[in-house]
PDB file of C-alpha atoms in Angstrom:
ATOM      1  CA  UNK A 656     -21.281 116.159 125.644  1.00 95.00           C
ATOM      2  CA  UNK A 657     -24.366 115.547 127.731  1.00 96.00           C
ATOM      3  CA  UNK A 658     -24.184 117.676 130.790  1.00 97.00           C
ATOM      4  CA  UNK A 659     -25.668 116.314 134.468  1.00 96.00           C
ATOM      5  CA  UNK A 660     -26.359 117.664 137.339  1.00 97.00           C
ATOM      6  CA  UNK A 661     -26.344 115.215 140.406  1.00 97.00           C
ATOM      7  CA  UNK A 662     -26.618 115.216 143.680  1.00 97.00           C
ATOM      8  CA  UNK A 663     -25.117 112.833 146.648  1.00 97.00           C
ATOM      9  CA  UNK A 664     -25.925 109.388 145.701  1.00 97.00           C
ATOM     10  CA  UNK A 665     -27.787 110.387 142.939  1.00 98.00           C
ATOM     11  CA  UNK A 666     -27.182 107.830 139.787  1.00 98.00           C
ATOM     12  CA  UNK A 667     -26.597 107.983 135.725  1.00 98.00           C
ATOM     13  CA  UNK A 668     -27.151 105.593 134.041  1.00 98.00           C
ATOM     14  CA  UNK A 669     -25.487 104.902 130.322  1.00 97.00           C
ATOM     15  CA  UNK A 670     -26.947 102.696 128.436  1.00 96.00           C
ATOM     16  CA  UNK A 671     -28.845  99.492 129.864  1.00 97.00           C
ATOM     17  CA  UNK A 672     -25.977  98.368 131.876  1.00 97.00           C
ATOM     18  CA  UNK A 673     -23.766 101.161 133.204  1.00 98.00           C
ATOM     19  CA  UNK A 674     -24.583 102.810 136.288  1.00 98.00           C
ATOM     20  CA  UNK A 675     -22.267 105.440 137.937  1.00 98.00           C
ATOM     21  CA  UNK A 676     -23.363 106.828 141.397  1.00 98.00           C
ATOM     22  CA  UNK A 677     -22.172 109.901 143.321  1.00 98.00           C
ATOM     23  CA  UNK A 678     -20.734 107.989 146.551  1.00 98.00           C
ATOM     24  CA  UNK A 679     -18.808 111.359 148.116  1.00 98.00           C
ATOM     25  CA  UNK A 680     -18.530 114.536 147.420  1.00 97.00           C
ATOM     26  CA  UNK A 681     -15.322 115.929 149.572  1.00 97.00           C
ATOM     27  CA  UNK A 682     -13.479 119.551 148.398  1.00 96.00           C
ATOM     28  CA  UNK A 683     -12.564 118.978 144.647  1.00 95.00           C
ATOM     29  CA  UNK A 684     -13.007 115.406 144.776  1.00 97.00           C
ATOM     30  CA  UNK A 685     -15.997 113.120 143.792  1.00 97.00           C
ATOM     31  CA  UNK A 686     -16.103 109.286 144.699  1.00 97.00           C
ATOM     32  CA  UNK A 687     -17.798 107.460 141.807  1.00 98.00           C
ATOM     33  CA  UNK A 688     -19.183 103.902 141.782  1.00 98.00           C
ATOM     34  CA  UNK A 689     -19.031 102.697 138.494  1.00 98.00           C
ATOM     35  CA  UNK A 690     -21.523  99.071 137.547  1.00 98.00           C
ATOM     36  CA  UNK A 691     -20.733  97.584 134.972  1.00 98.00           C
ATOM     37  CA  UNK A 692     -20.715  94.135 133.720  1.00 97.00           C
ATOM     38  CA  UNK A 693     -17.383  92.280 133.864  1.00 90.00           C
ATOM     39  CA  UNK A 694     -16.828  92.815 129.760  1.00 88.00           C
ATOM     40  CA  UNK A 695     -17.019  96.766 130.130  1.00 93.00           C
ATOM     41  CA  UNK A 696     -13.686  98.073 130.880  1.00 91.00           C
ATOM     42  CA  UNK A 697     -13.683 101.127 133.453  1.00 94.00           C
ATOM     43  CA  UNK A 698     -10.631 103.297 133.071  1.00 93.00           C
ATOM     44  CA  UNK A 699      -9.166 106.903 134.824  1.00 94.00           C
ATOM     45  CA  UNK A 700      -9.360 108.608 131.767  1.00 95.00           C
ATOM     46  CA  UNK A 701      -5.460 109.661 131.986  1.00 95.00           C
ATOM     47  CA  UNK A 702      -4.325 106.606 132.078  1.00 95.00           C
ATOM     48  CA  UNK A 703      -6.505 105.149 129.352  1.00 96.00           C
ATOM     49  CA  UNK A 704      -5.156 107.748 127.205  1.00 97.00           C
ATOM     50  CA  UNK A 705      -1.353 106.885 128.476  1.00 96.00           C
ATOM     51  CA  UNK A 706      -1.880 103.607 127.015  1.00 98.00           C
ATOM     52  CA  UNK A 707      -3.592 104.385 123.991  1.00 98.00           C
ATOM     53  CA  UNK A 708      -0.544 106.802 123.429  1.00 98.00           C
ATOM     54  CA  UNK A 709       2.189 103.964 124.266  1.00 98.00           C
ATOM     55  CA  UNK A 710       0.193 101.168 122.349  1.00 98.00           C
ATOM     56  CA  UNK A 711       0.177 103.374 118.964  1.00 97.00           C
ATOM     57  CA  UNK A 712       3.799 104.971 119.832  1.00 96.00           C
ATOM     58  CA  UNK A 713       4.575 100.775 120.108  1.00 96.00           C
ATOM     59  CA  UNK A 714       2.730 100.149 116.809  1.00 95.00           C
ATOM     60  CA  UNK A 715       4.709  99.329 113.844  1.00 92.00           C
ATOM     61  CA  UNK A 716       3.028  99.349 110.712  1.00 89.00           C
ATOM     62  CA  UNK A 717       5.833  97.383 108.288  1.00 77.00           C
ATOM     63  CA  UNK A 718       7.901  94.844 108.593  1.00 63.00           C
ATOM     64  CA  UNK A 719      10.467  95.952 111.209  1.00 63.00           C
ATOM     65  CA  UNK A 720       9.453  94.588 113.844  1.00 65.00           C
ATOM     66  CA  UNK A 721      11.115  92.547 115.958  1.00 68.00           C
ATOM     67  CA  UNK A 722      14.211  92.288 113.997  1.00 68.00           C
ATOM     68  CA  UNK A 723      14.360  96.261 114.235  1.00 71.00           C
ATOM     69  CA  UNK A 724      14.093  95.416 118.428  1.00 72.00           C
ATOM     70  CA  UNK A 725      16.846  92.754 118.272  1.00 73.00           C
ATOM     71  CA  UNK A 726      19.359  94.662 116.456  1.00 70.00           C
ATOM     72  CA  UNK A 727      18.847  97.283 117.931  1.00 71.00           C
ATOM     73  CA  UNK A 728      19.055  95.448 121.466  1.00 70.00           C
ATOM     74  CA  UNK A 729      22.246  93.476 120.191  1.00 68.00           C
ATOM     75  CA  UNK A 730      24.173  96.591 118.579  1.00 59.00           C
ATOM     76  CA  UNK A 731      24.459  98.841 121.328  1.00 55.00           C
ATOM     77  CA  UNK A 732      26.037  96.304 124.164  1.00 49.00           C
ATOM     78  CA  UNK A 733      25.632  98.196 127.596  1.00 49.00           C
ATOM     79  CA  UNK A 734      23.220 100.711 126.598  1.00 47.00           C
ATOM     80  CA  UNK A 735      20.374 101.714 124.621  1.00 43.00           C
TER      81      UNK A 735
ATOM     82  CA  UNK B 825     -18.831  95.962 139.719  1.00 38.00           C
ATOM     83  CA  UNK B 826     -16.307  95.729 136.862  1.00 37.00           C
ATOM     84  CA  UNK B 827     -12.824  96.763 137.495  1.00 37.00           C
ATOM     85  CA  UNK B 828     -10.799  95.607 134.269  1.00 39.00           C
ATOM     86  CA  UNK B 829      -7.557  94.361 136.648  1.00 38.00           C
ATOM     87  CA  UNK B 830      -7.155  93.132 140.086  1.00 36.00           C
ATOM     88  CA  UNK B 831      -6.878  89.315 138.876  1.00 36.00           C
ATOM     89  CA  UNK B 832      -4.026  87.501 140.658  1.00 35.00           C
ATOM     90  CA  UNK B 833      -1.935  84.887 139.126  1.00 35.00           C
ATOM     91  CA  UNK B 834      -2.007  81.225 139.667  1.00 34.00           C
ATOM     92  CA  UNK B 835       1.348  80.737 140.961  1.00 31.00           C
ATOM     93  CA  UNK B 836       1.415  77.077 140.089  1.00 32.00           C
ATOM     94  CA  UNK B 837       0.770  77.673 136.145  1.00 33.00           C
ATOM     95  CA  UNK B 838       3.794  80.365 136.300  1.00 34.00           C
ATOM     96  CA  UNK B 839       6.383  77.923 135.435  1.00 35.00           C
ATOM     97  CA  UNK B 840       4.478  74.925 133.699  1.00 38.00           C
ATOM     98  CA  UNK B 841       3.563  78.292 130.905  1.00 47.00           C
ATOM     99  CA  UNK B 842       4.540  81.250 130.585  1.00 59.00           C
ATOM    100  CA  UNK B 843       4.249  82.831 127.028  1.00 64.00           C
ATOM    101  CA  UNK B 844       7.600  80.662 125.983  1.00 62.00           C
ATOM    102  CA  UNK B 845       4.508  78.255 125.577  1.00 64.00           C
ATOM    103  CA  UNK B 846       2.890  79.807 123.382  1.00 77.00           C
ATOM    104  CA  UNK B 847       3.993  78.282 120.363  1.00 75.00           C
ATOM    105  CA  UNK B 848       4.547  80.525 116.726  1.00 72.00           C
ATOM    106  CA  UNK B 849       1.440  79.061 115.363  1.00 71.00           C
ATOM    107  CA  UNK B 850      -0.829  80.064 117.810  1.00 81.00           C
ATOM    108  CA  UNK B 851      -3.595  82.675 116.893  1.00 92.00           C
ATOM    109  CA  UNK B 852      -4.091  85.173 119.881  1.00 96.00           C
ATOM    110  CA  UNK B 853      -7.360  86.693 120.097  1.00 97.00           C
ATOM    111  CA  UNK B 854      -8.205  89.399 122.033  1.00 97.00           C
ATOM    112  CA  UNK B 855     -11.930  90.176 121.942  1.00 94.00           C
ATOM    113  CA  UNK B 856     -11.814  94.032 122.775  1.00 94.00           C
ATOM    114  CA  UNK B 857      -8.713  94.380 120.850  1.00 97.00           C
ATOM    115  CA  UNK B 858      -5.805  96.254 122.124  1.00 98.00           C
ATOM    116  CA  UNK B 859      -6.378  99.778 124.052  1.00 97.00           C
ATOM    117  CA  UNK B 860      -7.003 102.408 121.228  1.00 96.00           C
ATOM    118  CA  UNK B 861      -6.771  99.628 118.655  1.00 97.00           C
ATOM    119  CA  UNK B 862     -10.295  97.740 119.299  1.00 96.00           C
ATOM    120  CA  UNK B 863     -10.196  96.033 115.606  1.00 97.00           C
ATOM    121  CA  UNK B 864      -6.521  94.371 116.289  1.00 97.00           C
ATOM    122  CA  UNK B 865      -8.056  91.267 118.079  1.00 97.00           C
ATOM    123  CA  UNK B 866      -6.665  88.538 116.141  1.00 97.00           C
ATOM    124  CA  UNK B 867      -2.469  88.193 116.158  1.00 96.00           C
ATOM    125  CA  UNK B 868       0.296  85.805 115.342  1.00 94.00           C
ATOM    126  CA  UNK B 869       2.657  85.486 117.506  1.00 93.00           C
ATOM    127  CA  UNK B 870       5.866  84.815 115.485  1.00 88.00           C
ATOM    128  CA  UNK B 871       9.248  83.186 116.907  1.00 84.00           C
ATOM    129  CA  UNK B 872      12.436  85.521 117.568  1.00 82.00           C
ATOM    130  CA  UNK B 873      14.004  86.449 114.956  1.00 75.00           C
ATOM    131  CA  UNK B 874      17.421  85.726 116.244  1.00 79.00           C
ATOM    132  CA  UNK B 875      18.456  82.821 118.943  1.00 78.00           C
ATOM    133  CA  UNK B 876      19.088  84.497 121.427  1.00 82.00           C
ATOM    134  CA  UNK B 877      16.727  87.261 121.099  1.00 86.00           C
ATOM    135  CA  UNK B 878      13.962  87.513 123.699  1.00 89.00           C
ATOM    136  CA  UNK B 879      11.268  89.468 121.124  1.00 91.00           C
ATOM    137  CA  UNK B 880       9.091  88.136 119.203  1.00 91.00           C
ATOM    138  CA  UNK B 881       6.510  89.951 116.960  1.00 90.00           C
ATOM    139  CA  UNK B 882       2.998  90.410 117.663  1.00 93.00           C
ATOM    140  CA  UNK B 883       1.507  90.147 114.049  1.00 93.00           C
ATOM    141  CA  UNK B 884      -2.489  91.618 113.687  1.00 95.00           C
ATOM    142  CA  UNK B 885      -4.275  89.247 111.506  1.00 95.00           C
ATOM    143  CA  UNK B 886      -7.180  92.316 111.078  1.00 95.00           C
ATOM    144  CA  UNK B 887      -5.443  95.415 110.594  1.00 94.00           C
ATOM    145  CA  UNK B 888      -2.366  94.557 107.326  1.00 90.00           C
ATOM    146  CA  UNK B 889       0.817  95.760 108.256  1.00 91.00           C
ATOM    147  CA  UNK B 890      -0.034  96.276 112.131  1.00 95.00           C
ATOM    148  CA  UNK B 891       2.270  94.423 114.091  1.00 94.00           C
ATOM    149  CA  UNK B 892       4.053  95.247 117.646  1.00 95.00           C
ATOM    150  CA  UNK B 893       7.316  93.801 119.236  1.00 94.00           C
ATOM    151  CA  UNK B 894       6.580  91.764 122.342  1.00 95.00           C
ATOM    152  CA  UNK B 895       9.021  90.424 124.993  1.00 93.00           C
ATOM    153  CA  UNK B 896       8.367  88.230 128.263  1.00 92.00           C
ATOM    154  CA  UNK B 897       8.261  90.451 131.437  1.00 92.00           C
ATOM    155  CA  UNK B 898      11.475  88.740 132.626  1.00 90.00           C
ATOM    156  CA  UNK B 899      13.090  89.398 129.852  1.00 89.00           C
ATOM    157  CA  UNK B 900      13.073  93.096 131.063  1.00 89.00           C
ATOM    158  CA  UNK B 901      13.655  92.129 134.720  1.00 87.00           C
ATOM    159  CA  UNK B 902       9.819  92.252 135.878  1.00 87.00           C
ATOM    160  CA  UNK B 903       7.674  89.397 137.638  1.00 85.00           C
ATOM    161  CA  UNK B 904       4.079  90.198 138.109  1.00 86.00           C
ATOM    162  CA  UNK B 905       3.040  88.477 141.338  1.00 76.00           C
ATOM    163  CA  UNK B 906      -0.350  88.465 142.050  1.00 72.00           C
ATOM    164  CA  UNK B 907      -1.873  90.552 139.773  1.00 76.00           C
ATOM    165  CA  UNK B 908      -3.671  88.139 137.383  1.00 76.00           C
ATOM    166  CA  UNK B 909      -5.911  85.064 138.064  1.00 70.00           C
ATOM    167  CA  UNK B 910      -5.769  83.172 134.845  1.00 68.00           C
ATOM    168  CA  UNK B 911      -5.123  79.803 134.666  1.00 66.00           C
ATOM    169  CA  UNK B 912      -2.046  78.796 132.216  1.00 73.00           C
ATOM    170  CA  UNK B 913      -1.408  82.825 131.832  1.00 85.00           C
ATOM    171  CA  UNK B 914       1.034  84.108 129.791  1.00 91.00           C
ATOM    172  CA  UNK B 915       1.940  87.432 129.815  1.00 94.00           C
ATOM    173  CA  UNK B 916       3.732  89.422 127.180  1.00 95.00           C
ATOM    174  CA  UNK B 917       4.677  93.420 127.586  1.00 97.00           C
ATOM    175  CA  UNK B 918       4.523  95.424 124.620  1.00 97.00           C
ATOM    176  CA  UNK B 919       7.708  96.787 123.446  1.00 96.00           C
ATOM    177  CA  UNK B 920       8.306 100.535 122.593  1.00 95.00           C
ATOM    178  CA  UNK B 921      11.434 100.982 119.931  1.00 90.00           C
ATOM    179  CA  UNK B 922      11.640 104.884 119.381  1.00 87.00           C
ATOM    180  CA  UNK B 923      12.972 105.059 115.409  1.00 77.00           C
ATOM    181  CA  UNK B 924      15.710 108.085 116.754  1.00 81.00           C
ATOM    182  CA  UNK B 925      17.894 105.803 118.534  1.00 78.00           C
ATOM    183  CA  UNK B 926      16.072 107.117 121.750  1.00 85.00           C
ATOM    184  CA  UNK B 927      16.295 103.890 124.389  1.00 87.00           C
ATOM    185  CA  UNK B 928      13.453 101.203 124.179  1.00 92.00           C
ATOM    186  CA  UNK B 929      11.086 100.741 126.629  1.00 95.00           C
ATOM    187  CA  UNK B 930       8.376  98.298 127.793  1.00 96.00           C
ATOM    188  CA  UNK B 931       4.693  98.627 128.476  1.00 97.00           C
ATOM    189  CA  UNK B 932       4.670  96.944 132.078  1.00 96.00           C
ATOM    190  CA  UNK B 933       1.542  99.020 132.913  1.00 96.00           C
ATOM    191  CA  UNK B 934      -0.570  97.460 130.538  1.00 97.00           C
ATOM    192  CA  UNK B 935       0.662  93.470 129.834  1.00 97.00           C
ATOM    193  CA  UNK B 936      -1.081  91.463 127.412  1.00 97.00           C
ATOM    194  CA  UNK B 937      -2.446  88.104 129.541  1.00 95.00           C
ATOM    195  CA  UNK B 938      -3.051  85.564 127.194  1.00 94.00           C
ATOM    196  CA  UNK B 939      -4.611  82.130 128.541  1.00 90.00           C
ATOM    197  CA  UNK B 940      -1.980  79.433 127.134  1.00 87.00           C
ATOM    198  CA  UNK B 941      -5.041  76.547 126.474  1.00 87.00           C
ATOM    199  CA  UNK B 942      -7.421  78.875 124.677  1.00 91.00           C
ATOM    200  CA  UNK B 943      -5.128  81.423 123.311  1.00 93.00           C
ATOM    201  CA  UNK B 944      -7.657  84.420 124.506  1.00 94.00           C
ATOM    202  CA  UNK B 945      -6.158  87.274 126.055  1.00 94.00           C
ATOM    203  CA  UNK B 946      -6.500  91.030 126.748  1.00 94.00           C
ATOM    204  CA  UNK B 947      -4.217  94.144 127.802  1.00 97.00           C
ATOM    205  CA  UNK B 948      -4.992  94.321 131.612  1.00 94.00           C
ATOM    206  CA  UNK B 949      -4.038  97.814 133.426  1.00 95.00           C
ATOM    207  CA  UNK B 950      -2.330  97.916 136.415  1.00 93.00           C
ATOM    208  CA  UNK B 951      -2.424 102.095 137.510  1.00 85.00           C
ATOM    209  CA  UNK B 952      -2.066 101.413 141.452  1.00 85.00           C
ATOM    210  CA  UNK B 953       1.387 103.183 140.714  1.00 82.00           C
ATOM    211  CA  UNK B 954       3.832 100.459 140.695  1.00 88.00           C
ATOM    212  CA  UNK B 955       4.475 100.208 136.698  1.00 94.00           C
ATOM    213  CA  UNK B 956       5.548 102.755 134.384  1.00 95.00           C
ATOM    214  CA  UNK B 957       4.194 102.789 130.320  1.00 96.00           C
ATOM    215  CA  UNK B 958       8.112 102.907 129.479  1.00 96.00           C
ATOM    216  CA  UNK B 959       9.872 100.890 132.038  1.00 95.00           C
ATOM    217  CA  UNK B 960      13.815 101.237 130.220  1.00 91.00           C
ATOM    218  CA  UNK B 961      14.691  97.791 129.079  1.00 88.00           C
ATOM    219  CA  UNK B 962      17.813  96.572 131.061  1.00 78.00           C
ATOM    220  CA  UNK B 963      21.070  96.719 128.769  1.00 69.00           C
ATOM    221  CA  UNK B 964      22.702  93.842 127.062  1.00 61.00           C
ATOM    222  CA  UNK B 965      25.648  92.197 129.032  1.00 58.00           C
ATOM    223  CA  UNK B 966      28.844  93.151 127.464  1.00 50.00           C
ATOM    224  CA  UNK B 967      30.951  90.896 125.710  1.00 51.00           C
TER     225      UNK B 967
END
């Protein structure tokens, strides 16, 4: 991990076309400003990796699938 | 500044689409892939298996065997309103089904958006706090 130090509206930049500036510094919390172009996906890192987690606990890797989801859905009437 | 959400819908291509439009022989392609799966761009997106079932399978074309069970958002009693600005957008939610009989759940945090003319799409996030990763789907009306 490379390891900044910055200052109040000081800037890093990663690669050519990220920028993220120090905006506000307030108690325990930092305001970022992230630049990026549109095709560069910004993400809280928690809930990136809440996704990530549901995506691959959603991922089926056979041929289940949406039959498995359907009976499944169709057997228990009322509940699941 | 790029924020990866905060698109709103197009209110009048709601009902004219939808993903019920999107057709079984459609390739979706999502150029980034899916979150923690950025080789999975290309899927099928098969027909129900059963009538009256409202999921369909999401079927990588990249990664053999990958595939994920996809319903409409209404389907689990969910309209996004004016979170996406695609024209023609349909919008699938990605289906959790535990394997130990625990209940099933849907993604509506992170839909899939799929534009219905060109078939591109990605998995937008919506973390202001109103959707859960495992929003319980609604149970089947009794006989």
């Amino acid at each position: 991990m490379l390891v900044l130090t910055r200052k109040l509206g000081e800037v890093i930049r990663v690669g050519d076309d990220v920028t993220v500036r120090v905006l506000e510094v307030k108690g325990n919390q930092v305001r970022l400003g992230v630049d990026a172009p549109a095709e560069v996906r910004i993400y809280r890192e928690e809930v990136y990796r809440a996704i990530r987690k549901e995506n691959e606990d959603a991922a089926l890797h056979d041929a289940g699938g949406a039959a498995l989801a359907s009976e499944v859905w169709q057997r228990e009437p009322g509940k699941h | 500044m790029a924020a990866g959400a905060g698109e709103a819908l197009d209110e009048s291509a709601v009902g004219s689409s939808g993903a019920g439009a999107l057709s079984a022989d459609r390739v979706l392609t999502f150029s980034q892939g899916l979150i923690g799966f950025p080789d999975a761009r290309r899927f099928a997106l098969l027909a129900s298996d059963r009538p009256a079932s409202p999921f369909r399978s999401l079927a990588c074309l990249d990664v053999p065997g990958l595939r994920f069970v996809v319903c409409e958002p209404t389907s689990v009693g969910t309209t996004y309103g004016s979170e996406f600005h695609v024209e023609d957008a349909a919008v699938l939610v990605i289906v959790t089904v535990p394997g130990d009989g625990r209940p099933m759940t849907a993604n509506l945090m992170a839909p899939l958006v799929v534009d219905g003319r060109t078939g591109r799409g990605r998995q937008v996030v919506l973390d202001g706090g109103c959707y859960s990763t495992r929003h319980p789907l609604p149970p089947v009306p009794g006989p």
